[in-house]
Short mmCIF file of N, CA and C in Angstrom, two decimals:
data_model
loop_
_atom_site.label_atom_id
_atom_site.label_comp_id
_atom_site.label_asym_id
_atom_site.label_seq_id
_atom_site.Cartn_x
_atom_site.Cartn_y
_atom_site.Cartn_z
N MET A 1 -19.17 7.06 18.83
CA MET A 1 -18.02 6.82 17.82
C MET A 1 -18.77 7.72 16.49
N ARG A 2 -17.82 8.18 16.32
CA ARG A 2 -17.89 8.81 14.63
C ARG A 2 -17.56 8.89 14.15
N TYR A 3 -15.70 7.83 13.47
CA TYR A 3 -15.41 7.29 13.13
C TYR A 3 -14.54 5.39 13.53
N ALA A 4 -14.49 5.06 12.13
CA ALA A 4 -14.27 3.38 12.98
C ALA A 4 -13.21 3.33 11.88
N LEU A 5 -11.57 4.30 11.98
CA LEU A 5 -10.49 3.09 11.13
C LEU A 5 -9.68 2.36 11.54
N GLN A 6 -8.96 1.52 10.66
CA GLN A 6 -8.45 0.78 10.52
C GLN A 6 -6.81 1.33 11.41
N PRO A 7 -6.33 -0.29 12.31
CA PRO A 7 -4.87 0.98 12.56
C PRO A 7 -4.01 1.00 11.89
N ARG A 8 -3.17 1.99 12.33
CA ARG A 8 -1.43 1.79 12.18
C ARG A 8 -1.23 0.65 11.52
N PHE A 9 -0.09 0.30 10.74
CA PHE A 9 0.15 -0.54 10.30
C PHE A 9 0.28 -1.86 10.34
N THR A 10 -1.37 -1.68 9.22
CA THR A 10 -2.30 -3.04 9.24
C THR A 10 -2.25 -3.03 7.83
N GLN A 11 -2.33 -3.48 7.19
CA GLN A 11 -2.71 -3.90 5.71
C GLN A 11 -3.54 -4.13 5.71
N TYR A 12 -4.36 -4.91 5.88
CA TYR A 12 -5.48 -5.32 5.54
C TYR A 12 -6.28 -5.58 7.15
N TRP A 13 -8.08 -4.93 7.34
CA TRP A 13 -8.37 -5.20 7.80
C TRP A 13 -9.94 -5.19 7.74
N GLY A 14 -11.08 -6.00 8.56
CA GLY A 14 -12.60 -6.34 8.07
C GLY A 14 -12.18 -7.53 8.14
N ILE A 15 -12.93 -8.34 6.87
CA ILE A 15 -14.37 -9.48 7.13
C ILE A 15 -12.65 -10.35 6.01
N PHE A 16 -12.80 -11.26 6.77
CA PHE A 16 -11.72 -12.22 6.25
C PHE A 16 -12.70 -13.82 6.21
N PHE A 17 -12.83 -14.18 4.88
CA PHE A 17 -14.01 -15.66 4.55
C PHE A 17 -12.85 -16.84 5.25
N ASP A 18 -12.75 -17.45 6.56
CA ASP A 18 -12.23 -18.12 5.80
C ASP A 18 -12.45 -19.62 4.88
N LYS A 19 -11.68 -21.22 4.84
CA LYS A 19 -12.34 -21.90 2.94
C LYS A 19 -12.75 -22.90 3.54
N ARG A 20 -14.10 -22.75 2.02
CA ARG A 20 -14.78 -23.81 2.22
C ARG A 20 -14.94 -24.26 0.84
N ASP A 21 -15.32 -24.89 0.69
CA ASP A 21 -15.80 -25.47 -0.29
C ASP A 21 -17.49 -25.63 -0.15
N PHE A 22 -18.32 -24.89 -2.22
CA PHE A 22 -19.40 -24.75 -1.62
C PHE A 22 -19.54 -26.20 -2.86
N PRO A 23 -20.43 -26.88 -3.73
CA PRO A 23 -21.36 -27.04 -4.16
C PRO A 23 -20.99 -26.36 -5.70
N ASP A 24 -21.65 -24.87 -5.52
CA ASP A 24 -21.73 -23.95 -6.32
C ASP A 24 -22.02 -22.53 -6.11
N ALA A 25 -21.41 -21.74 -7.13
CA ALA A 25 -21.12 -20.41 -6.61
C ALA A 25 -22.78 -19.74 -6.10
N TYR A 26 -24.07 -20.05 -6.09
CA TYR A 26 -25.03 -19.56 -6.13
C TYR A 26 -24.94 -20.24 -4.19
N ARG A 27 -24.41 -20.93 -3.75
CA ARG A 27 -24.62 -21.09 -1.97
C ARG A 27 -23.34 -20.77 -1.77
N GLU A 28 -22.32 -20.32 -1.87
CA GLU A 28 -21.04 -19.82 -1.96
C GLU A 28 -21.18 -18.60 -1.46
N ASN A 29 -21.68 -16.70 -2.68
CA ASN A 29 -22.34 -16.35 -2.93
C ASN A 29 -23.63 -16.10 -1.24
N SER A 30 -24.88 -17.23 -1.87
CA SER A 30 -25.91 -17.29 -0.58
C SER A 30 -24.88 -16.84 1.00
N TRP A 31 -23.49 -17.74 1.64
CA TRP A 31 -23.05 -17.35 2.76
C TRP A 31 -22.58 -15.99 2.85
N LYS A 32 -22.03 -15.64 2.02
CA LYS A 32 -21.37 -14.33 1.79
C LYS A 32 -21.86 -13.00 1.66
N ARG A 33 -23.18 -14.00 1.22
CA ARG A 33 -24.32 -12.31 1.89
C ARG A 33 -24.47 -12.44 3.46
N LYS A 34 -24.85 -13.84 4.03
CA LYS A 34 -25.21 -13.35 5.43
C LYS A 34 -23.97 -12.86 6.22
N VAL A 35 -22.74 -13.33 5.94
CA VAL A 35 -21.86 -13.15 6.47
C VAL A 35 -21.22 -11.41 6.79
N VAL A 36 -20.93 -10.43 5.11
CA VAL A 36 -21.28 -9.95 5.88
C VAL A 36 -22.64 -9.40 6.03
N MET A 37 -23.27 -9.13 5.67
CA MET A 37 -25.19 -8.83 6.03
C MET A 37 -25.11 -8.51 7.44
N ALA A 38 -24.75 -9.27 8.29
CA ALA A 38 -23.83 -9.53 9.72
C ALA A 38 -23.10 -8.44 10.25
N VAL A 39 -21.96 -8.12 9.90
CA VAL A 39 -21.30 -7.04 9.91
C VAL A 39 -22.31 -6.19 9.90
N VAL A 40 -22.75 -6.04 8.46
CA VAL A 40 -22.47 -4.63 7.84
C VAL A 40 -23.93 -4.15 9.28
N GLU A 41 -24.57 -4.57 9.16
CA GLU A 41 -25.59 -4.78 10.24
C GLU A 41 -25.51 -4.14 11.72
N GLN A 42 -24.08 -4.60 12.17
CA GLN A 42 -23.66 -4.15 14.59
C GLN A 42 -23.15 -2.78 13.90
N ILE A 43 -22.86 -2.52 11.82
CA ILE A 43 -22.25 -0.55 12.24
C ILE A 43 -22.62 0.38 12.95
N PRO A 44 -22.50 1.19 14.11
CA PRO A 44 -23.79 2.15 14.57
C PRO A 44 -24.34 2.79 13.02
N ASP A 45 -24.92 2.97 13.36
CA ASP A 45 -25.59 4.89 13.34
C ASP A 45 -24.86 5.73 12.18
N THR A 46 -24.10 5.95 14.34
CA THR A 46 -23.33 7.51 14.20
C THR A 46 -22.41 7.47 14.06
N ILE A 47 -21.23 6.13 12.87
CA ILE A 47 -20.10 6.44 11.99
C ILE A 47 -20.16 6.41 11.15
N LYS A 48 -19.48 8.44 11.27
CA LYS A 48 -19.47 8.96 9.87
C LYS A 48 -18.45 8.28 8.35
N LEU A 49 -16.89 8.05 9.01
CA LEU A 49 -16.71 7.64 8.54
C LEU A 49 -15.93 5.61 8.79
N PHE A 50 -15.70 5.29 7.77
CA PHE A 50 -15.72 3.66 8.49
C PHE A 50 -14.34 3.65 6.57
N GLY A 51 -13.31 3.05 7.68
CA GLY A 51 -12.12 3.71 6.72
C GLY A 51 -11.22 2.43 6.64
N PHE A 52 -12.13 1.36 6.31
CA PHE A 52 -11.27 0.33 6.26
C PHE A 52 -10.26 -0.82 5.13
N ALA A 53 -9.42 -1.37 5.24
CA ALA A 53 -8.62 -1.30 3.53
C ALA A 53 -8.89 -3.98 4.21
N MET A 54 -10.02 -3.68 2.89
CA MET A 54 -10.49 -5.52 3.36
C MET A 54 -9.27 -6.03 2.29
N ALA A 55 -8.91 -7.44 2.72
CA ALA A 55 -8.45 -8.40 1.75
C ALA A 55 -8.54 -8.86 0.58
N PRO A 56 -7.32 -8.82 0.05
CA PRO A 56 -7.98 -9.45 -1.04
C PRO A 56 -8.72 -10.00 -2.08
N GLU A 57 -8.49 -11.26 -1.41
CA GLU A 57 -9.96 -12.00 -0.88
C GLU A 57 -11.52 -11.39 -0.92
N PHE A 58 -11.28 -10.95 0.02
CA PHE A 58 -12.65 -10.28 0.77
C PHE A 58 -12.87 -9.60 -1.57
N ASP A 59 -14.72 -10.66 -1.77
CA ASP A 59 -15.10 -10.44 -3.26
C ASP A 59 -16.12 -10.09 -2.91
N TYR A 60 -16.65 -10.05 -2.10
CA TYR A 60 -18.48 -9.79 -1.55
C TYR A 60 -18.94 -8.17 -0.89
N ALA A 61 -18.50 -7.42 -1.90
CA ALA A 61 -18.98 -5.64 -1.40
C ALA A 61 -20.32 -4.88 -0.94
N PHE A 62 -20.62 -6.24 -1.60
CA PHE A 62 -22.66 -5.94 -1.82
C PHE A 62 -23.57 -5.05 -0.77
N PRO A 63 -23.46 -5.27 0.57
CA PRO A 63 -23.98 -5.58 1.32
C PRO A 63 -23.69 -4.07 2.25
N PHE A 64 -22.70 -3.36 1.40
CA PHE A 64 -21.77 -1.79 1.93
C PHE A 64 -22.60 -0.72 0.54
N HIS A 65 -22.50 -1.61 -0.65
CA HIS A 65 -23.28 -0.51 -0.99
C HIS A 65 -24.75 -0.35 -1.16
N TRP A 66 -25.09 -1.61 -1.01
CA TRP A 66 -26.95 -0.91 -0.81
C TRP A 66 -26.90 -0.57 0.82
N LYS A 67 -26.05 -0.89 1.90
CA LYS A 67 -26.79 0.06 2.55
C LYS A 67 -26.17 1.95 2.98
N GLY A 68 -25.50 1.56 1.52
CA GLY A 68 -25.32 3.67 0.59
C GLY A 68 -23.58 4.06 1.53
N TYR A 69 -23.05 2.62 1.24
CA TYR A 69 -21.79 3.00 1.68
C TYR A 69 -20.55 3.04 0.38
N ASP A 70 -19.64 4.26 0.76
CA ASP A 70 -18.64 4.80 -0.47
C ASP A 70 -17.53 3.69 -0.83
N LEU A 71 -17.66 2.94 -1.77
CA LEU A 71 -16.67 1.95 -2.55
C LEU A 71 -15.31 2.17 -2.87
N LYS A 72 -14.40 2.54 -2.79
CA LYS A 72 -13.70 2.87 -3.33
C LYS A 72 -12.36 1.18 -3.43
N THR A 73 -12.36 0.97 -4.82
CA THR A 73 -11.67 -0.58 -4.97
C THR A 73 -10.02 0.16 -5.48
N ARG A 74 -9.52 -0.70 -4.94
CA ARG A 74 -8.19 -0.49 -4.83
C ARG A 74 -7.86 -1.84 -5.61
N TYR A 75 -6.66 -1.74 -6.07
CA TYR A 75 -5.50 -3.01 -6.15
C TYR A 75 -4.75 -3.12 -5.71
N SER A 76 -4.71 -4.78 -5.27
CA SER A 76 -2.80 -5.37 -4.44
C SER A 76 -2.41 -6.56 -6.07
N TYR A 77 -1.45 -6.45 -6.71
CA TYR A 77 -0.72 -7.06 -6.95
C TYR A 77 -0.06 -8.82 -6.16
N TRP A 78 -0.32 -9.69 -6.12
CA TRP A 78 0.69 -10.17 -5.64
C TRP A 78 1.51 -11.05 -6.53
N LEU A 79 3.06 -10.91 -6.12
CA LEU A 79 3.81 -11.15 -7.23
C LEU A 79 4.79 -12.39 -7.00
N ASP A 80 4.62 -13.73 -7.51
CA ASP A 80 5.68 -14.67 -6.73
C ASP A 80 7.49 -14.47 -6.79
N LEU A 81 7.70 -14.10 -6.00
CA LEU A 81 8.73 -13.44 -5.86
C LEU A 81 9.54 -15.16 -5.91
N THR A 82 9.31 -16.04 -5.64
CA THR A 82 9.94 -17.77 -5.91
C THR A 82 10.70 -17.79 -6.88
N LYS A 83 10.40 -16.87 -8.67
CA LYS A 83 10.15 -17.49 -9.53
C LYS A 83 11.64 -16.53 -10.40
N GLY A 84 12.66 -15.37 -9.56
CA GLY A 84 12.92 -14.47 -9.97
C GLY A 84 12.92 -13.15 -10.22
N GLU A 85 13.21 -12.34 -10.39
CA GLU A 85 13.38 -11.58 -10.99
C GLU A 85 12.94 -10.85 -12.11
N GLU A 86 13.34 -11.61 -13.18
CA GLU A 86 13.85 -12.32 -14.83
C GLU A 86 11.80 -11.92 -14.98
N SER A 87 11.31 -13.24 -14.48
CA SER A 87 9.73 -13.42 -14.83
C SER A 87 9.25 -11.90 -14.41
N VAL A 88 9.07 -11.90 -12.65
CA VAL A 88 8.61 -10.90 -12.45
C VAL A 88 8.65 -9.36 -13.87
N TRP A 89 9.64 -9.37 -14.18
CA TRP A 89 9.85 -7.98 -15.30
C TRP A 89 8.93 -9.05 -16.37
N ARG A 90 9.39 -9.93 -17.04
CA ARG A 90 8.73 -10.58 -17.94
C ARG A 90 6.94 -10.30 -17.94
N GLY A 91 6.97 -10.64 -16.76
CA GLY A 91 4.88 -10.31 -16.09
C GLY A 91 4.81 -8.55 -16.60
N ILE A 92 5.53 -7.52 -16.57
CA ILE A 92 4.94 -6.01 -16.76
C ILE A 92 4.89 -6.35 -18.37
N LYS A 93 4.57 -4.88 -18.31
CA LYS A 93 4.05 -4.95 -20.15
C LYS A 93 5.87 -3.29 -20.41
N ARG A 94 5.74 -4.59 -21.88
CA ARG A 94 6.87 -3.96 -22.61
C ARG A 94 7.02 -1.94 -22.47
N LYS A 95 6.35 -0.95 -23.04
CA LYS A 95 6.46 0.54 -22.13
C LYS A 95 6.32 0.17 -20.91
N LYS A 96 5.34 0.25 -19.61
CA LYS A 96 6.14 0.20 -18.43
C LYS A 96 7.05 0.33 -18.46
N ARG A 97 7.76 -1.26 -18.84
CA ARG A 97 9.74 -1.73 -18.50
C ARG A 97 10.19 -0.78 -19.03
N PHE A 98 10.15 -0.23 -20.10
CA PHE A 98 10.56 0.62 -20.57
C PHE A 98 10.76 2.21 -19.25
N LEU A 99 9.86 2.11 -18.97
CA LEU A 99 9.17 3.71 -17.97
C LEU A 99 9.70 3.05 -17.11
N LEU A 100 10.03 2.19 -16.32
CA LEU A 100 10.91 1.83 -14.67
C LEU A 100 12.16 2.00 -15.41
N ASN A 101 12.52 1.37 -15.89
CA ASN A 101 13.67 1.56 -15.97
C ASN A 101 14.49 3.18 -16.75
N LYS A 102 13.99 3.86 -17.30
CA LYS A 102 14.66 5.24 -17.57
C LYS A 102 14.61 5.84 -16.42
N THR A 103 13.14 5.90 -15.50
CA THR A 103 12.84 6.75 -14.22
C THR A 103 14.23 6.56 -13.51
N GLU A 104 14.70 4.84 -13.79
CA GLU A 104 15.85 4.43 -12.94
C GLU A 104 16.89 5.20 -13.24
N LYS A 105 17.70 5.18 -13.88
CA LYS A 105 18.75 5.26 -15.02
C LYS A 105 19.41 6.86 -14.74
N GLU A 106 17.78 8.02 -15.13
CA GLU A 106 17.28 9.17 -15.08
C GLU A 106 17.36 9.84 -13.98
N LEU A 107 16.35 9.34 -13.40
CA LEU A 107 15.23 9.91 -12.28
C LEU A 107 16.25 9.81 -11.33
N ALA A 108 15.79 8.76 -10.60
CA ALA A 108 15.87 8.11 -9.14
C ALA A 108 16.19 6.53 -8.58
N PRO A 109 17.64 6.77 -8.85
CA PRO A 109 17.42 5.09 -8.91
C PRO A 109 16.48 4.60 -7.28
N VAL A 110 16.34 3.17 -7.09
CA VAL A 110 15.82 2.35 -5.83
C VAL A 110 16.97 2.09 -5.87
N VAL A 111 17.55 1.74 -4.34
CA VAL A 111 18.56 1.10 -3.59
C VAL A 111 17.48 0.52 -1.78
N GLN A 112 18.29 -0.54 -1.54
CA GLN A 112 17.30 -1.05 -0.31
C GLN A 112 18.66 -0.36 0.68
N ALA A 113 17.78 0.37 1.57
CA ALA A 113 17.76 1.23 2.65
C ALA A 113 18.56 -0.20 4.19
N LYS A 114 19.98 0.54 4.88
CA LYS A 114 20.37 -0.17 6.03
C LYS A 114 19.37 0.34 6.93
N THR A 115 18.94 1.78 7.05
CA THR A 115 18.22 2.17 8.25
C THR A 115 17.05 2.84 8.18
N SER A 116 15.94 3.28 8.53
CA SER A 116 14.66 3.63 8.32
C SER A 116 14.58 5.13 9.21
N GLU A 117 16.30 6.20 9.09
CA GLU A 117 16.06 7.16 8.37
C GLU A 117 15.87 8.19 8.17
N GLY A 118 15.60 7.35 6.76
CA GLY A 118 14.58 8.12 5.61
C GLY A 118 13.86 8.03 5.26
N LEU A 119 13.52 6.73 6.19
CA LEU A 119 11.69 7.33 5.99
C LEU A 119 10.61 7.94 7.43
N ILE A 120 11.70 7.81 8.52
CA ILE A 120 10.84 8.67 9.65
C ILE A 120 11.37 10.05 8.73
N SER A 121 12.50 10.40 8.59
CA SER A 121 12.70 11.76 7.98
C SER A 121 11.78 12.65 6.55
N LEU A 122 11.12 11.75 6.43
CA LEU A 122 10.05 12.21 5.03
C LEU A 122 8.45 12.10 5.83
N ILE A 123 8.60 11.46 6.84
CA ILE A 123 7.65 11.14 7.88
C ILE A 123 7.77 12.80 8.32
N GLU A 124 8.93 13.41 8.78
CA GLU A 124 8.63 14.36 9.19
C GLU A 124 8.70 15.48 8.31
N GLU A 125 8.90 15.62 8.09
CA GLU A 125 8.25 17.00 6.76
C GLU A 125 6.96 16.89 6.04
N ASN A 126 6.92 15.40 6.21
CA ASN A 126 5.32 15.33 5.34
C ASN A 126 4.34 16.66 6.46
N LEU A 127 4.90 16.01 8.11
CA LEU A 127 4.22 16.45 9.14
C LEU A 127 3.47 17.78 9.04
N GLU A 128 5.57 19.07 8.87
CA GLU A 128 5.68 20.22 9.14
C GLU A 128 5.02 20.62 8.22
N ALA A 129 5.38 19.83 7.12
CA ALA A 129 4.24 21.04 5.91
C ALA A 129 2.68 20.40 5.91
N GLY A 130 2.05 20.29 7.16
CA GLY A 130 1.01 20.30 7.16
C GLY A 130 0.43 18.88 6.22
N ASN A 131 0.64 18.19 6.39
CA ASN A 131 0.74 16.91 5.46
C ASN A 131 1.15 15.47 5.50
N PRO A 132 0.24 15.16 6.93
CA PRO A 132 0.92 14.07 7.73
C PRO A 132 0.47 12.63 7.35
N ILE A 133 1.11 12.13 7.24
CA ILE A 133 1.14 10.53 7.03
C ILE A 133 0.65 9.88 8.14
N MET A 134 0.27 10.23 8.83
CA MET A 134 1.26 9.51 10.81
C MET A 134 0.94 10.95 12.09
N SER A 135 0.01 10.28 12.92
CA SER A 135 0.51 11.11 13.64
C SER A 135 1.93 11.88 14.32
N ARG A 136 2.85 12.49 15.16
CA ARG A 136 3.72 12.30 16.07
C ARG A 136 3.80 11.30 17.07
N GLU A 137 2.60 11.21 17.39
CA GLU A 137 2.76 9.76 18.73
C GLU A 137 2.51 8.98 18.00
N HIS A 138 2.58 9.06 16.56
CA HIS A 138 2.75 6.83 16.22
C HIS A 138 4.05 7.42 15.34
N LEU A 139 4.58 8.37 14.84
CA LEU A 139 4.90 7.81 13.82
C LEU A 139 6.41 8.30 15.68
N ASN A 140 7.13 8.21 16.55
CA ASN A 140 7.19 7.96 17.57
C ASN A 140 7.70 6.56 18.10
N LEU A 141 6.50 6.29 17.29
CA LEU A 141 6.80 4.33 17.79
C LEU A 141 6.92 3.82 17.17
N LEU A 142 7.37 4.22 15.39
CA LEU A 142 7.78 3.60 13.97
C LEU A 142 9.22 2.72 14.37
N PRO A 143 10.27 3.54 14.57
CA PRO A 143 11.64 2.84 14.93
C PRO A 143 11.02 1.78 15.50
N LYS A 144 10.51 1.21 17.03
CA LYS A 144 10.29 0.36 17.51
C LYS A 144 9.32 -0.05 16.56
N VAL A 145 8.56 0.01 15.90
CA VAL A 145 7.82 -1.48 14.97
C VAL A 145 9.12 -1.83 14.53
N ILE A 146 9.80 -1.79 13.27
CA ILE A 146 10.21 -1.61 12.50
C ILE A 146 11.51 -2.71 13.61
N VAL A 147 12.03 -2.01 14.40
CA VAL A 147 13.37 -3.31 14.75
C VAL A 147 12.52 -4.83 15.58
N GLU A 148 11.65 -4.37 15.89
CA GLU A 148 11.24 -5.93 15.77
C GLU A 148 10.58 -6.54 14.98
N LEU A 149 9.75 -6.09 13.58
CA LEU A 149 10.00 -6.81 12.34
C LEU A 149 11.40 -7.50 12.03
N GLY A 150 12.59 -6.29 12.13
CA GLY A 150 13.78 -7.54 12.08
C GLY A 150 14.12 -7.22 10.32
N ASP A 151 14.07 -8.91 9.94
CA ASP A 151 15.09 -9.13 9.62
C ASP A 151 14.01 -9.20 7.60
N ASP A 152 13.36 -9.56 8.09
CA ASP A 152 11.54 -9.90 7.73
C ASP A 152 11.37 -8.37 6.47
N ALA A 153 12.41 -7.44 7.06
CA ALA A 153 12.20 -5.60 5.87
C ALA A 153 13.03 -5.49 5.02
N LEU A 154 11.99 -4.83 4.07
CA LEU A 154 12.53 -4.77 3.52
C LEU A 154 12.31 -2.72 3.27
N ILE A 155 13.20 -2.05 3.14
CA ILE A 155 13.29 -0.53 3.54
C ILE A 155 13.82 0.06 1.91
N LEU A 156 13.29 0.64 1.18
CA LEU A 156 13.60 0.94 -0.37
C LEU A 156 13.96 2.47 -0.53
N GLU A 157 14.38 2.60 -1.15
CA GLU A 157 15.41 4.37 -1.37
C GLU A 157 14.93 4.97 -3.13
N ALA A 158 14.19 5.78 -2.84
CA ALA A 158 14.88 6.93 -4.15
C ALA A 158 15.66 7.86 -4.50
N ARG A 159 16.16 8.27 -4.81
CA ARG A 159 17.29 9.03 -4.86
C ARG A 159 17.56 10.03 -5.91
N ASP A 160 17.72 11.15 -5.73
CA ASP A 160 17.91 12.27 -6.96
C ASP A 160 20.15 12.10 -6.90
N GLN A 161 20.33 12.57 -8.13
CA GLN A 161 21.50 12.48 -8.21
C GLN A 161 22.22 12.47 -7.48
N ASN A 162 21.59 14.45 -5.84
CA ASN A 162 22.69 14.35 -5.52
C ASN A 162 22.48 13.27 -3.81
N GLY A 163 21.50 12.58 -4.49
CA GLY A 163 22.29 11.74 -2.87
C GLY A 163 20.62 11.67 -1.42
N THR A 164 19.57 12.91 -2.58
CA THR A 164 18.32 13.33 -1.53
C THR A 164 17.75 12.23 -1.72
N ILE A 165 17.04 11.77 -0.44
CA ILE A 165 15.90 11.17 -1.00
C ILE A 165 14.75 11.89 -0.55
N LEU A 166 14.54 11.40 -2.30
CA LEU A 166 13.09 11.32 -2.92
C LEU A 166 11.61 10.62 -1.61
N ALA A 167 11.58 9.75 -1.98
CA ALA A 167 10.55 8.58 -1.30
C ALA A 167 11.13 7.49 -0.94
N ASP A 168 10.67 6.79 -0.11
CA ASP A 168 11.15 6.00 0.84
C ASP A 168 9.51 5.23 0.58
N SER A 169 10.11 3.82 0.89
CA SER A 169 8.65 2.82 1.52
C SER A 169 9.43 1.43 2.45
N TYR A 170 8.52 1.08 3.62
CA TYR A 170 8.71 0.32 4.13
C TYR A 170 7.73 -1.10 4.06
N THR A 171 8.86 -2.41 3.72
CA THR A 171 7.73 -3.69 2.81
C THR A 171 8.09 -5.00 3.59
N VAL A 172 7.64 -5.71 4.33
CA VAL A 172 8.17 -7.13 5.49
C VAL A 172 8.02 -8.29 4.95
N GLY A 173 8.18 -9.20 4.47
CA GLY A 173 8.38 -10.15 3.76
C GLY A 173 7.52 -11.51 4.92
N PHE A 174 6.22 -12.02 4.44
CA PHE A 174 5.35 -12.81 5.91
C PHE A 174 5.55 -13.51 4.60
N GLY A 175 5.91 -15.56 5.00
CA GLY A 175 6.56 -16.55 3.92
C GLY A 175 6.41 -16.38 2.80
N ARG A 176 5.53 -16.44 1.82
CA ARG A 176 6.45 -16.09 0.20
C ARG A 176 6.06 -14.53 -0.04
N LYS A 177 5.15 -13.61 1.19
CA LYS A 177 4.46 -12.40 0.16
C LYS A 177 5.84 -11.56 1.22
N MET A 178 5.09 -9.93 -0.27
CA MET A 178 6.11 -8.98 0.90
C MET A 178 4.54 -8.54 0.86
N VAL A 179 4.30 -7.43 2.04
CA VAL A 179 3.31 -6.80 2.32
C VAL A 179 3.86 -5.10 2.84
N TYR A 180 2.79 -3.78 1.77
CA TYR A 180 3.11 -2.85 2.17
C TYR A 180 3.08 -2.03 3.44
N LEU A 181 3.43 -1.80 3.89
CA LEU A 181 3.26 -0.87 5.51
C LEU A 181 2.89 0.33 5.59
N ILE A 182 3.97 1.27 5.26
CA ILE A 182 4.06 2.51 5.48
C ILE A 182 5.36 3.00 4.18
N GLY A 183 5.11 4.29 3.76
CA GLY A 183 5.74 4.77 2.82
C GLY A 183 5.77 6.30 2.62
N ALA A 184 6.50 7.51 2.26
CA ALA A 184 6.65 9.11 2.35
C ALA A 184 7.10 8.85 0.82
N GLN A 185 7.13 10.27 0.72
CA GLN A 185 7.55 10.85 -0.11
C GLN A 185 7.71 12.75 0.46
N LYS A 186 8.79 13.27 -0.60
CA LYS A 186 9.30 14.70 -0.67
C LYS A 186 7.98 15.17 -0.06
N PRO A 187 7.67 15.97 0.32
CA PRO A 187 6.36 16.84 0.37
C PRO A 187 6.09 17.85 -1.12
N ASN A 188 7.53 18.28 -1.50
CA ASN A 188 7.17 18.58 -2.95
C ASN A 188 7.18 17.84 -3.84
N ILE A 189 6.68 16.86 -3.78
CA ILE A 189 6.63 16.14 -4.92
C ILE A 189 5.40 15.99 -5.27
#
């Protein structure tokens, strides 16, 4: 095996720490070190690419660094949607709110889509342009996945003034959280 990649349609894959109470930070980090080292030591040396997105709660990646892995940190933000849209907007810096409003008014308003056809079309356009977001085989499975997720799904589209779809994203609700699954944009953007 040369590659270890997380499966399509999974937001996070990898190490999850269970909830435990520790008397102090030293004991907590010692326990996390043991757990992560045990996992890292099981990864075969033949693997050349290890591509996993850990959950935001995963906060002890040192053993991967010590073993020579190239860590690429990205941040996810969890928004409490129960407090309403106005609360979310207040949490965004004024300049960013201005830019978001300007973009929505002048360039590409974002609307909720009723079907996944736009998303599938954008993924196909990227495949044909040589910028694959997923394989044709996985693309053929996408409509089934979207149907199975049902009412908890939210598809958002950005359209230009002519109604052409520029970008599309697919998120799913789990409890009070929205999880981004997949998105696409026009290949020439």
